[in-house]
PDB file of C-alpha atoms and ligand atoms in Angstrom:
ATOM      1  CA  MET A 252     129.745  30.970  36.055  1.00  0.00           C
ATOM      2  CA  ASP A 253     131.588  29.407  33.156  1.00  0.00           C
ATOM      3  CA  ALA A 254     131.208  30.562  29.563  1.00  0.00           C
ATOM      4  CA  LEU A 255     129.034  27.622  28.527  1.00  0.00           C
ATOM      5  CA  ALA A 256     126.578  28.194  31.360  1.00  0.00           C
ATOM      6  CA  ALA A 257     126.456  31.917  30.571  1.00  0.00           C
ATOM      7  CA  LEU A 258     125.662  31.097  26.933  1.00  0.00           C
ATOM      8  CA  LYS A 259     122.896  28.683  27.884  1.00  0.00           C
ATOM      9  CA  GLU A 260     121.340  30.828  30.605  1.00  0.00           C
ATOM     10  CA  ARG A 261     121.381  34.276  29.023  1.00  0.00           C
ATOM     11  CA  ILE A 262     117.995  35.658  28.095  1.00  0.00           C
ATOM     12  CA  SER A 263     117.072  38.835  26.294  1.00  0.00           C
ATOM     13  CA  ALA A 264     115.548  40.617  29.261  1.00  0.00           C
ATOM     14  CA  ASP A 265     112.575  42.925  28.934  1.00  0.00           C
ATOM     15  CA  ARG A 266     111.947  43.613  32.633  1.00  0.00           C
ATOM     16  CA  PHE A 267     114.576  45.339  34.733  1.00  0.00           C
ATOM     17  CA  ASP A 268     114.513  46.359  38.380  1.00  0.00           C
ATOM     18  CA  PRO A 269     114.487  50.178  38.188  1.00  0.00           C
ATOM     19  CA  SER A 270     115.668  50.517  41.797  1.00  0.00           C
ATOM     20  CA  ARG A 271     119.052  48.874  41.241  1.00  0.00           C
ATOM     21  CA  ARG A 272     121.876  50.889  39.749  1.00  0.00           C
ATOM     22  CA  LEU A 273     125.378  50.036  38.602  1.00  0.00           C
ATOM     23  CA  SER A 274     128.404  52.076  39.625  1.00  0.00           C
ATOM     24  CA  GLU A 275     130.688  53.655  37.042  1.00  0.00           C
ATOM     25  CA  ALA A 276     133.324  51.120  38.046  1.00  0.00           C
ATOM     26  CA  GLU A 277     130.917  48.264  37.277  1.00  0.00           C
ATOM     27  CA  ILE A 278     130.031  49.844  33.928  1.00  0.00           C
ATOM     28  CA  ARG A 279     133.719  50.234  33.089  1.00  0.00           C
ATOM     29  CA  GLU A 280     134.356  46.608  34.002  1.00  0.00           C
ATOM     30  CA  LEU A 281     131.599  45.423  31.632  1.00  0.00           C
ATOM     31  CA  VAL A 282     133.074  47.486  28.809  1.00  0.00           C
ATOM     32  CA  ALA A 283     136.534  46.115  29.581  1.00  0.00           C
ATOM     33  CA  TYR A 284     135.177  42.600  29.028  1.00  0.00           C
ATOM     34  CA  ALA A 285     133.398  43.698  25.852  1.00  0.00           C
ATOM     35  CA  THR A 286     136.707  44.914  24.439  1.00  0.00           C
ATOM     36  CA  GLU A 287     138.114  41.395  24.704  1.00  0.00           C
ATOM     37  CA  ALA A 288     136.168  40.598  21.516  1.00  0.00           C
ATOM     38  CA  PRO A 289     138.123  39.986  18.303  1.00  0.00           C
ATOM     39  CA  SER A 290     137.982  42.346  15.320  1.00  0.00           C
ATOM     40  CA  SER A 291     139.374  42.494  11.805  1.00  0.00           C
ATOM     41  CA  PHE A 292     143.076  43.470  12.019  1.00  0.00           C
ATOM     42  CA  ASN A 293     142.328  44.205  15.689  1.00  0.00           C
ATOM     43  CA  ILE A 294     140.870  47.550  14.549  1.00  0.00           C
ATOM     44  CA  GLN A 295     138.396  47.453  17.476  1.00  0.00           C
ATOM     45  CA  HIS A 296     135.686  49.486  15.771  1.00  0.00           C
ATOM     46  CA  TRP A 297     133.497  49.375  18.899  1.00  0.00           C
ATOM     47  CA  ARG A 298     132.710  52.452  20.961  1.00  0.00           C
ATOM     48  CA  PHE A 299     130.234  52.703  23.830  1.00  0.00           C
ATOM     49  CA  VAL A 300     128.079  55.500  25.173  1.00  0.00           C
ATOM     50  CA  ALA A 301     126.806  54.478  28.617  1.00  0.00           C
ATOM     51  CA  VAL A 302     123.447  56.078  29.394  1.00  0.00           C
ATOM     52  CA  ALA A 303     122.726  55.740  33.094  1.00  0.00           C
ATOM     53  CA  ASP A 304     121.337  59.101  34.163  1.00  0.00           C
ATOM     54  CA  PRO A 305     117.525  58.822  34.600  1.00  0.00           C
ATOM     55  CA  GLU A 306     116.776  61.885  32.445  1.00  0.00           C
ATOM     56  CA  ASP A 307     119.109  60.715  29.708  1.00  0.00           C
ATOM     57  CA  LYS A 308     117.473  57.296  29.761  1.00  0.00           C
ATOM     58  CA  GLU A 309     114.057  58.944  29.361  1.00  0.00           C
ATOM     59  CA  ARG A 310     115.360  60.862  26.328  1.00  0.00           C
ATOM     60  CA  LEU A 311     116.751  57.639  24.905  1.00  0.00           C
ATOM     61  CA  LYS A 312     113.515  55.786  25.621  1.00  0.00           C
ATOM     62  CA  SER A 313     111.548  58.308  23.555  1.00  0.00           C
ATOM     63  CA  LEU A 314     113.868  57.506  20.622  1.00  0.00           C
ATOM     64  CA  ALA A 315     113.428  53.755  21.167  1.00  0.00           C
ATOM     65  CA  TYR A 316     109.684  53.363  20.627  1.00  0.00           C
ATOM     66  CA  ASN A 317     109.177  54.019  24.343  1.00  0.00           C
ATOM     67  CA  GLN A 318     110.538  50.635  25.296  1.00  0.00           C
ATOM     68  CA  GLN A 319     110.261  50.712  29.073  1.00  0.00           C
ATOM     69  CA  LYS A 320     113.438  48.698  29.611  1.00  0.00           C
ATOM     70  CA  VAL A 321     115.433  51.691  28.384  1.00  0.00           C
ATOM     71  CA  ALA A 322     114.266  53.665  31.420  1.00  0.00           C
ATOM     72  CA  ASP A 323     114.344  50.760  33.898  1.00  0.00           C
ATOM     73  CA  ALA A 324     117.714  49.163  33.155  1.00  0.00           C
ATOM     74  CA  ALA A 325     120.631  50.387  35.239  1.00  0.00           C
ATOM     75  CA  VAL A 326     122.508  51.335  32.088  1.00  0.00           C
ATOM     76  CA  VAL A 327     121.795  51.341  28.372  1.00  0.00           C
ATOM     77  CA  PHE A 328     124.824  51.175  26.134  1.00  0.00           C
ATOM     78  CA  ILE A 329     124.630  52.817  22.746  1.00  0.00           C
ATOM     79  CA  ILE A 330     127.020  50.506  20.933  1.00  0.00           C
ATOM     80  CA  LEU A 331     128.724  52.222  18.028  1.00  0.00           C
ATOM     81  CA  GLY A 332     130.927  51.058  15.186  1.00  0.00           C
ATOM     82  CA  ASP A 333     133.626  53.297  13.725  1.00  0.00           C
ATOM     83  CA  LEU A 334     133.136  53.569   9.956  1.00  0.00           C
ATOM     84  CA  ARG A 335     136.693  54.873   9.641  1.00  0.00           C
ATOM     85  CA  GLY A 336     138.291  52.478  12.106  1.00  0.00           C
ATOM     86  CA  HIS A 337     140.970  51.405   9.613  1.00  0.00           C
ATOM     87  CA  GLU A 338     142.357  54.966   9.594  1.00  0.00           C
ATOM     88  CA  LYS A 339     143.494  54.463  13.192  1.00  0.00           C
ATOM     89  CA  LEU A 340     145.324  51.230  12.470  1.00  0.00           C
ATOM     90  CA  PRO A 341     148.800  52.785  11.949  1.00  0.00           C
ATOM     91  CA  GLU A 342     148.675  54.012  15.543  1.00  0.00           C
ATOM     92  CA  LEU A 343     147.044  50.850  16.918  1.00  0.00           C
ATOM     93  CA  VAL A 344     149.547  48.390  15.472  1.00  0.00           C
ATOM     94  CA  GLN A 345     152.330  50.257  17.278  1.00  0.00           C
ATOM     95  CA  ARG A 346     150.971  48.890  20.553  1.00  0.00           C
ATOM     96  CA  ALA A 347     151.369  45.333  19.298  1.00  0.00           C
ATOM     97  CA  VAL A 348     154.857  46.189  18.037  1.00  0.00           C
ATOM     98  CA  ALA A 349     155.800  47.705  21.411  1.00  0.00           C
ATOM     99  CA  ALA A 350     154.481  44.582  23.152  1.00  0.00           C
ATOM    100  CA  GLY A 351     156.693  42.422  20.931  1.00  0.00           C
ATOM    101  CA  ILE A 352     153.665  40.680  19.374  1.00  0.00           C
ATOM    102  CA  LEU A 353     154.023  41.974  15.820  1.00  0.00           C
ATOM    103  CA  SER A 354     157.270  42.755  14.031  1.00  0.00           C
ATOM    104  CA  PRO A 355     157.385  46.276  12.507  1.00  0.00           C
ATOM    105  CA  GLU A 356     157.333  44.694   9.028  1.00  0.00           C
ATOM    106  CA  ARG A 357     154.287  42.602   9.799  1.00  0.00           C
ATOM    107  CA  ALA A 358     152.523  45.570  11.363  1.00  0.00           C
ATOM    108  CA  GLU A 359     153.176  47.615   8.220  1.00  0.00           C
ATOM    109  CA  GLY A 360     151.762  44.753   6.181  1.00  0.00           C
ATOM    110  CA  TRP A 361     148.578  44.815   8.254  1.00  0.00           C
ATOM    111  CA  VAL A 362     148.195  48.547   7.775  1.00  0.00           C
ATOM    112  CA  ASN A 363     148.637  48.278   4.013  1.00  0.00           C
ATOM    113  CA  MET A 364     146.223  45.368   3.777  1.00  0.00           C
ATOM    114  CA  ALA A 365     143.596  47.148   5.862  1.00  0.00           C
ATOM    115  CA  GLN A 366     143.882  50.277   3.716  1.00  0.00           C
ATOM    116  CA  ALA A 367     143.522  48.188   0.563  1.00  0.00           C
ATOM    117  CA  THR A 368     140.523  46.366   2.054  1.00  0.00           C
ATOM    118  CA  TYR A 369     138.504  49.245   3.455  1.00  0.00           C
ATOM    119  CA  ALA A 370     139.697  52.639   2.175  1.00  0.00           C
ATOM    120  CA  ASN A 371     137.731  52.488  -1.112  1.00  0.00           C
ATOM    121  CA  ASN A 372     134.964  50.212   0.050  1.00  0.00           C
ATOM    122  CA  PRO A 373     132.657  52.069   2.450  1.00  0.00           C
ATOM    123  CA  ALA A 374     130.078  49.270   2.335  1.00  0.00           C
ATOM    124  CA  LEU A 375     132.629  46.765   3.612  1.00  0.00           C
ATOM    125  CA  ALA A 376     133.921  49.277   6.177  1.00  0.00           C
ATOM    126  CA  ARG A 377     130.354  49.620   7.457  1.00  0.00           C
ATOM    127  CA  ASP A 378     129.847  45.850   7.532  1.00  0.00           C
ATOM    128  CA  GLU A 379     133.046  45.596   9.545  1.00  0.00           C
ATOM    129  CA  ALA A 380     132.021  48.320  11.987  1.00  0.00           C
ATOM    130  CA  ILE A 381     128.740  46.525  12.612  1.00  0.00           C
ATOM    131  CA  ARG A 382     130.386  43.096  12.759  1.00  0.00           C
ATOM    132  CA  SER A 383     132.891  44.267  15.376  1.00  0.00           C
ATOM    133  CA  GLY A 384     130.270  46.154  17.354  1.00  0.00           C
ATOM    134  CA  ALA A 385     128.042  43.079  17.401  1.00  0.00           C
ATOM    135  CA  LEU A 386     130.859  40.854  18.642  1.00  0.00           C
ATOM    136  CA  ALA A 387     131.599  43.338  21.420  1.00  0.00           C
ATOM    137  CA  ALA A 388     127.905  43.429  22.300  1.00  0.00           C
ATOM    138  CA  MET A 389     127.823  39.656  22.619  1.00  0.00           C
ATOM    139  CA  ALA A 390     130.924  39.680  24.799  1.00  0.00           C
ATOM    140  CA  LEU A 391     129.283  42.329  26.973  1.00  0.00           C
ATOM    141  CA  MET A 392     126.091  40.254  27.277  1.00  0.00           C
ATOM    142  CA  ILE A 393     128.046  37.189  28.372  1.00  0.00           C
ATOM    143  CA  ALA A 394     130.079  39.233  30.858  1.00  0.00           C
ATOM    144  CA  ALA A 395     126.873  40.697  32.286  1.00  0.00           C
ATOM    145  CA  GLN A 396     125.377  37.227  32.613  1.00  0.00           C
ATOM    146  CA  ALA A 397     128.489  35.925  34.362  1.00  0.00           C
ATOM    147  CA  LYS A 398     128.228  38.785  36.842  1.00  0.00           C
ATOM    148  CA  GLY A 399     124.616  37.996  37.761  1.00  0.00           C
ATOM    149  CA  LEU A 400     123.113  40.713  35.590  1.00  0.00           C
ATOM    150  CA  VAL A 401     120.732  40.475  32.643  1.00  0.00           C
ATOM    151  CA  SER A 402     120.858  42.219  29.284  1.00  0.00           C
ATOM    152  CA  GLY A 403     118.514  43.188  26.484  1.00  0.00           C
ATOM    153  CA  PRO A 404     119.766  43.969  22.959  1.00  0.00           C
ATOM    154  CA  MET A 405     117.638  46.360  20.892  1.00  0.00           C
ATOM    155  CA  ILE A 406     117.492  47.513  17.323  1.00  0.00           C
ATOM    156  CA  GLY A 407     114.145  49.204  17.866  1.00  0.00           C
ATOM    157  CA  PHE A 408     115.324  52.808  17.921  1.00  0.00           C
ATOM    158  CA  ASP A 409     115.776  55.793  15.640  1.00  0.00           C
ATOM    159  CA  PRO A 410     119.510  55.791  14.833  1.00  0.00           C
ATOM    160  CA  GLY A 411     119.552  59.313  13.389  1.00  0.00           C
ATOM    161  CA  GLY A 412     117.680  60.684  16.394  1.00  0.00           C
ATOM    162  CA  VAL A 413     119.996  58.887  18.821  1.00  0.00           C
ATOM    163  CA  LYS A 414     123.037  60.296  17.037  1.00  0.00           C
ATOM    164  CA  ARG A 415     121.614  63.810  17.162  1.00  0.00           C
ATOM    165  CA  GLU A 416     120.403  63.699  20.782  1.00  0.00           C
ATOM    166  CA  PHE A 417     123.518  62.096  22.192  1.00  0.00           C
ATOM    167  CA  GLY A 418     126.142  64.064  20.286  1.00  0.00           C
ATOM    168  CA  ILE A 419     127.471  61.137  18.273  1.00  0.00           C
ATOM    169  CA  ALA A 420     129.808  62.066  15.409  1.00  0.00           C
ATOM    170  CA  ASP A 421     129.080  61.098  11.812  1.00  0.00           C
ATOM    171  CA  ARG A 422     131.884  58.552  11.663  1.00  0.00           C
ATOM    172  CA  TYR A 423     130.017  56.198  14.009  1.00  0.00           C
ATOM    173  CA  VAL A 424     127.143  53.894  13.084  1.00  0.00           C
ATOM    174  CA  PRO A 425     124.809  52.882  15.925  1.00  0.00           C
ATOM    175  CA  VAL A 426     125.032  49.083  16.062  1.00  0.00           C
ATOM    176  CA  MET A 427     122.455  48.428  18.763  1.00  0.00           C
ATOM    177  CA  LEU A 428     121.250  49.548  22.151  1.00  0.00           C
ATOM    178  CA  LEU A 429     122.055  47.176  24.982  1.00  0.00           C
ATOM    179  CA  ALA A 430     120.190  47.440  28.283  1.00  0.00           C
ATOM    180  CA  VAL A 431     121.987  45.936  31.284  1.00  0.00           C
ATOM    181  CA  GLY A 432     120.908  45.686  34.890  1.00  0.00           C
ATOM    182  CA  TYR A 433     119.163  43.549  37.455  1.00  0.00           C
ATOM    183  CA  PRO A 434     116.061  41.585  36.452  1.00  0.00           C
ATOM    184  CA  ALA A 435     112.509  42.277  37.631  1.00  0.00           C
ATOM    185  CA  PRO A 436     109.867  39.527  37.643  1.00  0.00           C
ATOM    186  CA  GLY A 437     108.092  38.760  34.388  1.00  0.00           C
ATOM    187  CA  ASN A 438     110.885  38.060  31.930  1.00  0.00           C
ATOM    188  CA  LEU A 439     110.115  35.412  29.335  1.00  0.00           C
ATOM    189  CA  PRO A 440     112.230  32.288  29.555  1.00  0.00           C
ATOM    190  CA  ARG A 441     114.806  31.666  26.931  1.00  0.00           C
ATOM    191  CA  LYS A 442     113.126  31.037  23.595  1.00  0.00           C
ATOM    192  CA  PRO A 443     113.590  27.848  21.582  1.00  0.00           C
ATOM    193  CA  ARG A 444     116.453  27.793  19.132  1.00  0.00           C
ATOM    194  CA  LEU A 445     116.625  26.048  15.791  1.00  0.00           C
ATOM    195  CA  GLY A 446     118.142  22.587  16.162  1.00  0.00           C
ATOM    196  CA  VAL A 447     121.730  21.965  15.144  1.00  0.00           C
ATOM    197  CA  GLU A 448     120.572  19.805  12.219  1.00  0.00           C
ATOM    198  CA  GLU A 449     118.551  22.771  10.952  1.00  0.00           C
ATOM    199  CA  VAL A 450     121.496  25.150  10.892  1.00  0.00           C
ATOM    200  CA  LEU A 451     124.601  23.037  10.285  1.00  0.00           C
ATOM    201  CA  ALA A 452     126.015  21.538   7.109  1.00  0.00           C
ATOM    202  CA  PHE A 453     129.362  19.815   6.836  1.00  0.00           C
ATOM    203  CA  GLY A 454     131.653  20.545   3.946  1.00  0.00           C
ATOM    204  CA  ARG A 455     129.375  22.511   1.639  1.00  0.00           C
ATOM    205  CA  GLY A 456     126.280  24.660   1.809  1.00  0.00           C
ATOM    206  CA  ARG A 457     122.730  23.622   1.200  1.00  0.00           C
ATOM    207  CA  GLU A 458     119.337  25.259   1.402  1.00  0.00           C
ATOM    208  CA  PHE A 459     118.652  25.089   5.122  1.00  0.00           C
TER     209      PHE A 459
HETATM  210  C1  FMN B  23     120.104  42.787  17.138  1.00  0.00           C
HETATM  211  C2  FMN B  23     118.925  42.536  18.044  1.00  0.00           C
HETATM  212  C3  FMN B  23     117.922  43.483  18.137  1.00  0.00           C
HETATM  213  C4  FMN B  23     116.831  43.296  19.004  1.00  0.00           C
HETATM  214  N1  FMN B  23     115.922  44.305  19.148  1.00  0.00           N
HETATM  215  C5  FMN B  23     114.987  44.204  20.102  1.00  0.00           C
HETATM  216  C6  FMN B  23     114.164  45.306  20.427  1.00  0.00           C
HETATM  217  O1  FMN B  23     114.271  46.403  19.874  1.00  0.00           O
HETATM  218  N2  FMN B  23     113.214  45.149  21.381  1.00  0.00           N
HETATM  219  C7  FMN B  23     113.084  43.975  22.053  1.00  0.00           C
HETATM  220  O2  FMN B  23     112.227  43.903  22.934  1.00  0.00           O
HETATM  221  N3  FMN B  23     113.871  42.906  21.795  1.00  0.00           N
HETATM  222  C8  FMN B  23     114.831  42.994  20.856  1.00  0.00           C
HETATM  223  N4  FMN B  23     115.692  41.947  20.627  1.00  0.00           N
HETATM  224  C9  FMN B  23     115.579  40.728  21.439  1.00  0.00           C
HETATM  225  C10 FMN B  23     115.156  39.490  20.635  1.00  0.00           C
HETATM  226  O3  FMN B  23     113.780  39.483  20.438  1.00  0.00           O
HETATM  227  C11 FMN B  23     115.632  38.258  21.425  1.00  0.00           C
HETATM  228  O4  FMN B  23     117.044  38.258  21.448  1.00  0.00           O
HETATM  229  C12 FMN B  23     115.132  36.944  20.848  1.00  0.00           C
HETATM  230  O5  FMN B  23     113.729  36.877  20.905  1.00  0.00           O
HETATM  231  C13 FMN B  23     115.708  35.749  21.598  1.00  0.00           C
HETATM  232  O6  FMN B  23     115.410  35.864  22.967  1.00  0.00           O
HETATM  233  P1  FMN B  23     116.217  35.037  24.070  1.00  0.00           P
HETATM  234  O7  FMN B  23     117.652  35.405  23.879  1.00  0.00           O
HETATM  235  O8  FMN B  23     115.667  35.497  25.390  1.00  0.00           O
HETATM  236  O9  FMN B  23     115.945  33.586  23.856  1.00  0.00           O
HETATM  237  C14 FMN B  23     116.745  42.111  19.764  1.00  0.00           C
HETATM  238  C15 FMN B  23     117.775  41.156  19.659  1.00  0.00           C
HETATM  239  C16 FMN B  23     118.862  41.370  18.839  1.00  0.00           C
HETATM  240  C17 FMN B  23     119.975  40.355  18.801  1.00  0.00           C
END
């Protein structure tokens, strides 16, 4: 399936076949595709907790307004964003230097710019963590679609409870839950989108 077909055919699934699982290798492969997403300075704020064990999914379901898809999907990813992602940049840029992609001087420039951008601006650091996490989630949804799976993003959950129950450190903000698995009958078709003329302006903004 090409990217355009995956974009057009993806639905937000509500019904999952509870009898069909995904292997750890399949879960890893989905996350590998998710990490192809771009991020500011390539900080890669995204982190993933894969919840696939039936008892764990039940615990997660109770923190997600008892949405049944949390129990039925093969895996539910808790997608996290690192609020302190920029602190890891000095180490991360070394990989691009070692690969010959960034010069040491340019890498140092990135690190300094990222510190200046985020270190004293926690609101922007949080925006960035959520922005990156959301891009990774979208990449994961498209990868799942391309592999014949369906996905269901969710913000209907108690973030504090999820952090507590699943041992998630303070530095991470839960971005969304993402259920992935095989579909069961009864999913709604793709919903109508606003038309391009309703969302697009050329050159300058307007009240849409
Ligand atoms: C960030 C986000 C949070 C969402 N939260 C929930 C949720 O908690 N429960 C749910 O059933 N659907 C949730 N949805 C699914 C939306 O309702 C769905 O994406 C939208 O209706 C469009 O559906 P479609 O992609 O199938 O056309 C969420 C979607 C997004 C992107």
